[in-house]
Amino acid sequence: MDDMLKDFVVEAMDLAVNVEEHLLRLERDPDNKETLNAVFRSFHTIKGGAGFMGLPALVAACHLTENLFDALRTGAAPVTPIAIEAALQASGFVADQLTELANGAAPESLPAMPEELEHILTNAIEGKGMDAPAPAAAVAAEAAAPVAEVAEVVTAAPAAVAATASADGLDWEGMYNAVVPEGSRVAAAPVSAVAAAPTVVAAAPAAAAAAKPAAKAWDGAERREERPEVRHAAPVKEDSIRVDAVKLDALLEVAGESVQAANQAAVLLERLLQFKFEGQAATLMATLAETLERASRYSTELQRATLATRMQPVGRLFQKFPRLVRELAKDLGKDVELTIEGAETEVDRVVVDSLYDPLVHMLRNSLDHGVESPEARLAAGKPAKSYISLKAWQEANSVMIVLQDDGKGMDPAFLRSKAQQKGLISENAQLSNDECFQLVFLPGFSTKEVASSVSGRGVGMDVVKTAVEKNRGAIHIESALGKGTKFAIRLPIELSIVPTMLVSTSGAALALPMAVVQRVVELPETFMEVGGAPVLKDQGRPLPVRSLAGSLGYESCSERVGIVVAAPQPYILAVEAVDGTADLVIKPMTAITVEGITGTARSAEGELVLVVGLSFLMDGCRSSVRLAA
């Protein structure tokens, strides 16, 4: 794909996503003129770029939809459910074409606009219903030349152009003669031909724009003045540039390494200053200390600025979901409203890109398994309409994304029984309610007997957990029968550089994400026991104590320092010593997989540090569900 086409696809995809959001808003508020104008401008802008890039199917769809919204905003056609559905179908077709281009398809290989889409758009423009047949002449005219410019149409059929002269009071012959060489001009057509000729050119966008003021002669300049939106549809963005994400990733890695090098140099300088320097050596050491301090400050600023370039609002991801929920709810016969909060919350672009599939799976499961049909809700004393909320907010060094529905909730006993039937857990497994909820993440687990097009194959929620943990995140489920289910995802705001607490145990240097660290406490020699497990009272509440060395399979050692972990079920993590805090550049482990360890880093002293996974800590330093042997 050449650079011009790539830029067009990126900008057009942004516009297409915004169009869907506007259309769903228009469905709730049909009289909103601002939304009507916004949709019109978006399709007009996409059409202009598509015409320049030689994409006739895109131009055709955008042109008809532009005509529809021109009629809607001027009152010539009513804003009906049919009009909204037609526009959504056109938006979906445009999005599909743009996606194929983004995936490397050649422009000439793209499919033409479907006849069904042309039919529904034509009906919507004329204010007809879904089943009303389109007039034969109109369909023939649109199919003959939906996207051609005036010159192209009349060159192919000059007699037809001449034949339409004066039929509607417009000088078609004059317009044709104005844009073709002198030798190609045509004479006036006989009146009889006017009555018989189909209005082929009426569908041409340039001619339609030129023909609006019937009382004025067309000279080519006046046409441009009558379409001011063309000038304002795509303002020049002089204050921004497009940068390949790979280059940003490389820049961030360099920035992180520079911070690490500066920190390591500061540690070495601190050790050097323990020696006594005199004369010129003392002056040089003082200058070196000042220079290193400045270098450290600038490298930190570079790191912060580089991170800012990668941050994107999650709204870019969330805005794709209202239409998905609308369409799926309609297919399932359910009345569902999706509410979105915190779309402005920023997170690393890698996280944004990787969360789309997990959130789609979660929404599909909420719609299929969670919320009930209107009849079932009324029978249970609930409102017929169900609600799903999607929220995001920052919490310390993490971003929280919560998906919640007011459906029927999960039954822990039923989940455990299903897992035992499928052989995913042993028959004698004793699981708490929280551990039963975690069963839905097991590969192959599903509560449906027969798979449908929406769910039932046992892969969706497994994909969710895998994607979340790949981004060093954690997911937790809360559910109550008859009240609904809540999925809470905690992710680091950015992935490459993570604030950590450095600890050591059994001779190993480890780092714990600060996102789950509440405070550090001193552990006694002996503990109270509940059910044979050590327990310590912290701020009046008894918390279980778990050994980090034992959880990771290390040799036992004397662990007298406790870290209170802010998990869904809080506990105290016992370690040998706390060595401070540090912002570490995390390198993922790709060659081997070690349970509980998510990556490696270098401390300021250059020592290799193993980073304990956030999900592992949130699950209580153990696998919450053991598979059957």
PDB file of C-alpha atoms in Angstrom, residues 205-328:
ATOM      1  CA  PRO A 205     -22.397  13.580  -7.651  1.00  0.00           C
ATOM      2  CA  ALA A 206     -20.618  16.385  -9.464  1.00  0.00           C
ATOM      3  CA  ALA A 207     -23.567  17.038 -11.763  1.00  0.00           C
ATOM      4  CA  ALA A 208     -26.036  16.956  -8.868  1.00  0.00           C
ATOM      5  CA  ALA A 209     -23.969  19.508  -7.000  1.00  0.00           C
ATOM      6  CA  ALA A 210     -23.678  21.702 -10.059  1.00  0.00           C
ATOM      7  CA  ALA A 211     -27.354  21.491 -10.880  1.00  0.00           C
ATOM      8  CA  LYS A 212     -28.865  22.744  -7.610  1.00  0.00           C
ATOM      9  CA  PRO A 213     -29.354  26.433  -8.512  1.00  0.00           C
ATOM     10  CA  ALA A 214     -31.572  26.027 -11.582  1.00  0.00           C
ATOM     11  CA  ALA A 215     -31.935  29.729 -12.174  1.00  0.00           C
ATOM     12  CA  LYS A 216     -28.207  30.341 -12.704  1.00  0.00           C
ATOM     13  CA  ALA A 217     -25.910  29.415 -15.541  1.00  0.00           C
ATOM     14  CA  TRP A 218     -23.175  26.982 -14.603  1.00  0.00           C
ATOM     15  CA  ASP A 219     -19.619  28.162 -15.204  1.00  0.00           C
ATOM     16  CA  GLY A 220     -17.561  25.684 -13.196  1.00  0.00           C
ATOM     17  CA  ALA A 221     -16.548  28.166 -10.466  1.00  0.00           C
ATOM     18  CA  GLU A 222     -19.986  28.593  -8.985  1.00  0.00           C
ATOM     19  CA  ARG A 223     -20.236  24.845  -8.325  1.00  0.00           C
ATOM     20  CA  ARG A 224     -17.287  24.927  -5.950  1.00  0.00           C
ATOM     21  CA  GLU A 225     -18.709  27.872  -4.033  1.00  0.00           C
ATOM     22  CA  GLU A 226     -21.985  26.064  -3.438  1.00  0.00           C
ATOM     23  CA  ARG A 227     -20.303  23.169  -1.566  1.00  0.00           C
ATOM     24  CA  PRO A 228     -18.476  24.902   1.277  1.00  0.00           C
ATOM     25  CA  GLU A 229     -18.325  21.674   3.266  1.00  0.00           C
ATOM     26  CA  VAL A 230     -15.751  20.363   0.779  1.00  0.00           C
ATOM     27  CA  ARG A 231     -13.334  23.009   1.968  1.00  0.00           C
ATOM     28  CA  HIS A 232     -13.915  22.279   5.657  1.00  0.00           C
ATOM     29  CA  ALA A 233     -14.375  18.497   5.615  1.00  0.00           C
ATOM     30  CA  ALA A 234     -10.692  17.636   6.066  1.00  0.00           C
ATOM     31  CA  PRO A 235      -8.745  20.491   7.658  1.00  0.00           C
ATOM     32  CA  VAL A 236      -4.995  20.333   7.380  1.00  0.00           C
ATOM     33  CA  LYS A 237      -3.510  18.920  10.583  1.00  0.00           C
ATOM     34  CA  GLU A 238      -0.317  20.900  10.736  1.00  0.00           C
ATOM     35  CA  ASP A 239       0.199  20.224  14.432  1.00  0.00           C
ATOM     36  CA  SER A 240       0.472  16.439  14.144  1.00  0.00           C
ATOM     37  CA  ILE A 241       2.350  13.800  12.199  1.00  0.00           C
ATOM     38  CA  ARG A 242       1.942  10.044  11.759  1.00  0.00           C
ATOM     39  CA  VAL A 243       4.719   7.867  13.154  1.00  0.00           C
ATOM     40  CA  ASP A 244       5.045   4.134  12.685  1.00  0.00           C
ATOM     41  CA  ALA A 245       4.322   2.342  15.987  1.00  0.00           C
ATOM     42  CA  VAL A 246       7.472   0.236  15.554  1.00  0.00           C
ATOM     43  CA  LYS A 247       9.568   3.403  15.672  1.00  0.00           C
ATOM     44  CA  LEU A 248       7.840   4.479  18.882  1.00  0.00           C
ATOM     45  CA  ASP A 249       8.513   1.075  20.418  1.00  0.00           C
ATOM     46  CA  ALA A 250      12.201   1.354  19.524  1.00  0.00           C
ATOM     47  CA  LEU A 251      12.344   4.884  20.947  1.00  0.00           C
ATOM     48  CA  LEU A 252      10.748   3.744  24.197  1.00  0.00           C
ATOM     49  CA  GLU A 253      13.212   0.896  24.562  1.00  0.00           C
ATOM     50  CA  VAL A 254      16.149   3.270  24.054  1.00  0.00           C
ATOM     51  CA  ALA A 255      14.648   5.736  26.552  1.00  0.00           C
ATOM     52  CA  GLY A 256      14.179   2.984  29.123  1.00  0.00           C
ATOM     53  CA  GLU A 257      17.704   1.706  28.692  1.00  0.00           C
ATOM     54  CA  SER A 258      19.075   5.249  29.047  1.00  0.00           C
ATOM     55  CA  VAL A 259      17.273   5.594  32.382  1.00  0.00           C
ATOM     56  CA  GLN A 260      18.657   2.266  33.529  1.00  0.00           C
ATOM     57  CA  ALA A 261      22.180   3.302  32.491  1.00  0.00           C
ATOM     58  CA  ALA A 262      21.829   6.642  34.290  1.00  0.00           C
ATOM     59  CA  ASN A 263      20.649   4.881  37.455  1.00  0.00           C
ATOM     60  CA  GLN A 264      23.506   2.414  37.296  1.00  0.00           C
ATOM     61  CA  ALA A 265      25.999   5.263  36.793  1.00  0.00           C
ATOM     62  CA  ALA A 266      24.545   7.029  39.849  1.00  0.00           C
ATOM     63  CA  VAL A 267      25.062   3.913  41.963  1.00  0.00           C
ATOM     64  CA  LEU A 268      28.683   3.591  40.777  1.00  0.00           C
ATOM     65  CA  LEU A 269      29.287   7.277  41.511  1.00  0.00           C
ATOM     66  CA  GLU A 270      27.894   6.863  45.006  1.00  0.00           C
ATOM     67  CA  ARG A 271      30.373   4.060  45.619  1.00  0.00           C
ATOM     68  CA  LEU A 272      33.241   6.121  44.230  1.00  0.00           C
ATOM     69  CA  LEU A 273      32.403   9.008  46.552  1.00  0.00           C
ATOM     70  CA  GLN A 274      33.103   6.737  49.502  1.00  0.00           C
ATOM     71  CA  PHE A 275      36.794   7.168  48.646  1.00  0.00           C
ATOM     72  CA  LYS A 276      38.703  10.324  49.495  1.00  0.00           C
ATOM     73  CA  PHE A 277      39.644  12.582  46.563  1.00  0.00           C
ATOM     74  CA  GLU A 278      41.834  15.648  46.834  1.00  0.00           C
ATOM     75  CA  GLY A 279      42.786  18.569  44.627  1.00  0.00           C
ATOM     76  CA  GLN A 280      41.919  18.309  40.958  1.00  0.00           C
ATOM     77  CA  ALA A 281      40.447  14.807  41.446  1.00  0.00           C
ATOM     78  CA  ALA A 282      37.890  16.182  43.939  1.00  0.00           C
ATOM     79  CA  THR A 283      36.899  18.934  41.480  1.00  0.00           C
ATOM     80  CA  LEU A 284      36.481  16.387  38.691  1.00  0.00           C
ATOM     81  CA  MET A 285      34.343  14.170  40.932  1.00  0.00           C
ATOM     82  CA  ALA A 286      32.098  17.102  41.845  1.00  0.00           C
ATOM     83  CA  THR A 287      31.694  17.993  38.143  1.00  0.00           C
ATOM     84  CA  LEU A 288      31.014  14.345  37.313  1.00  0.00           C
ATOM     85  CA  ALA A 289      28.336  14.155  40.001  1.00  0.00           C
ATOM     86  CA  GLU A 290      26.643  17.285  38.644  1.00  0.00           C
ATOM     87  CA  THR A 291      26.803  16.006  35.044  1.00  0.00           C
ATOM     88  CA  LEU A 292      25.378  12.614  35.966  1.00  0.00           C
ATOM     89  CA  GLU A 293      22.542  14.243  37.875  1.00  0.00           C
ATOM     90  CA  ARG A 294      21.649  16.326  34.813  1.00  0.00           C
ATOM     91  CA  ALA A 295      21.912  13.303  32.515  1.00  0.00           C
ATOM     92  CA  SER A 296      19.661  11.323  34.831  1.00  0.00           C
ATOM     93  CA  ARG A 297      17.105  14.118  34.899  1.00  0.00           C
ATOM     94  CA  TYR A 298      17.029  14.457  31.115  1.00  0.00           C
ATOM     95  CA  SER A 299      16.843  10.710  30.532  1.00  0.00           C
ATOM     96  CA  THR A 300      13.877  10.541  32.892  1.00  0.00           C
ATOM     97  CA  GLU A 301      12.177  13.382  31.001  1.00  0.00           C
ATOM     98  CA  LEU A 302      12.883  11.585  27.714  1.00  0.00           C
ATOM     99  CA  GLN A 303      11.333   8.442  29.093  1.00  0.00           C
ATOM    100  CA  ARG A 304       8.245  10.305  30.307  1.00  0.00           C
ATOM    101  CA  ALA A 305       7.792  12.114  26.975  1.00  0.00           C
ATOM    102  CA  THR A 306       8.217   8.877  25.025  1.00  0.00           C
ATOM    103  CA  LEU A 307       5.634   7.133  27.179  1.00  0.00           C
ATOM    104  CA  ALA A 308       3.191   9.971  26.528  1.00  0.00           C
ATOM    105  CA  THR A 309       3.433   9.379  22.768  1.00  0.00           C
ATOM    106  CA  ARG A 310       2.249   5.778  23.251  1.00  0.00           C
ATOM    107  CA  MET A 311      -0.703   6.610  25.481  1.00  0.00           C
ATOM    108  CA  GLN A 312      -4.145   6.441  23.892  1.00  0.00           C
ATOM    109  CA  PRO A 313      -7.637   6.861  25.349  1.00  0.00           C
ATOM    110  CA  VAL A 314      -9.577   3.629  25.745  1.00  0.00           C
ATOM    111  CA  GLY A 315     -12.503   5.433  24.108  1.00  0.00           C
ATOM    112  CA  ARG A 316     -10.852   4.562  20.781  1.00  0.00           C
ATOM    113  CA  LEU A 317     -11.609   0.961  21.717  1.00  0.00           C
ATOM    114  CA  PHE A 318     -14.958   1.460  23.474  1.00  0.00           C
ATOM    115  CA  GLN A 319     -16.598   3.363  20.626  1.00  0.00           C
ATOM    116  CA  LYS A 320     -16.661   0.182  18.535  1.00  0.00           C
ATOM    117  CA  PHE A 321     -18.948  -1.658  20.961  1.00  0.00           C
ATOM    118  CA  PRO A 322     -22.351   0.131  20.963  1.00  0.00           C
ATOM    119  CA  ARG A 323     -23.184  -1.121  17.491  1.00  0.00           C
ATOM    120  CA  LEU A 324     -21.912  -4.628  18.291  1.00  0.00           C
ATOM    121  CA  VAL A 325     -24.227  -4.776  21.330  1.00  0.00           C
ATOM    122  CA  ARG A 326     -27.144  -3.351  19.335  1.00  0.00           C
ATOM    123  CA  GLU A 327     -26.816  -5.882  16.504  1.00  0.00           C
ATOM    124  CA  LEU A 328     -26.224  -8.899  18.742  1.00  0.00           C
TER     125      LEU A 328
END
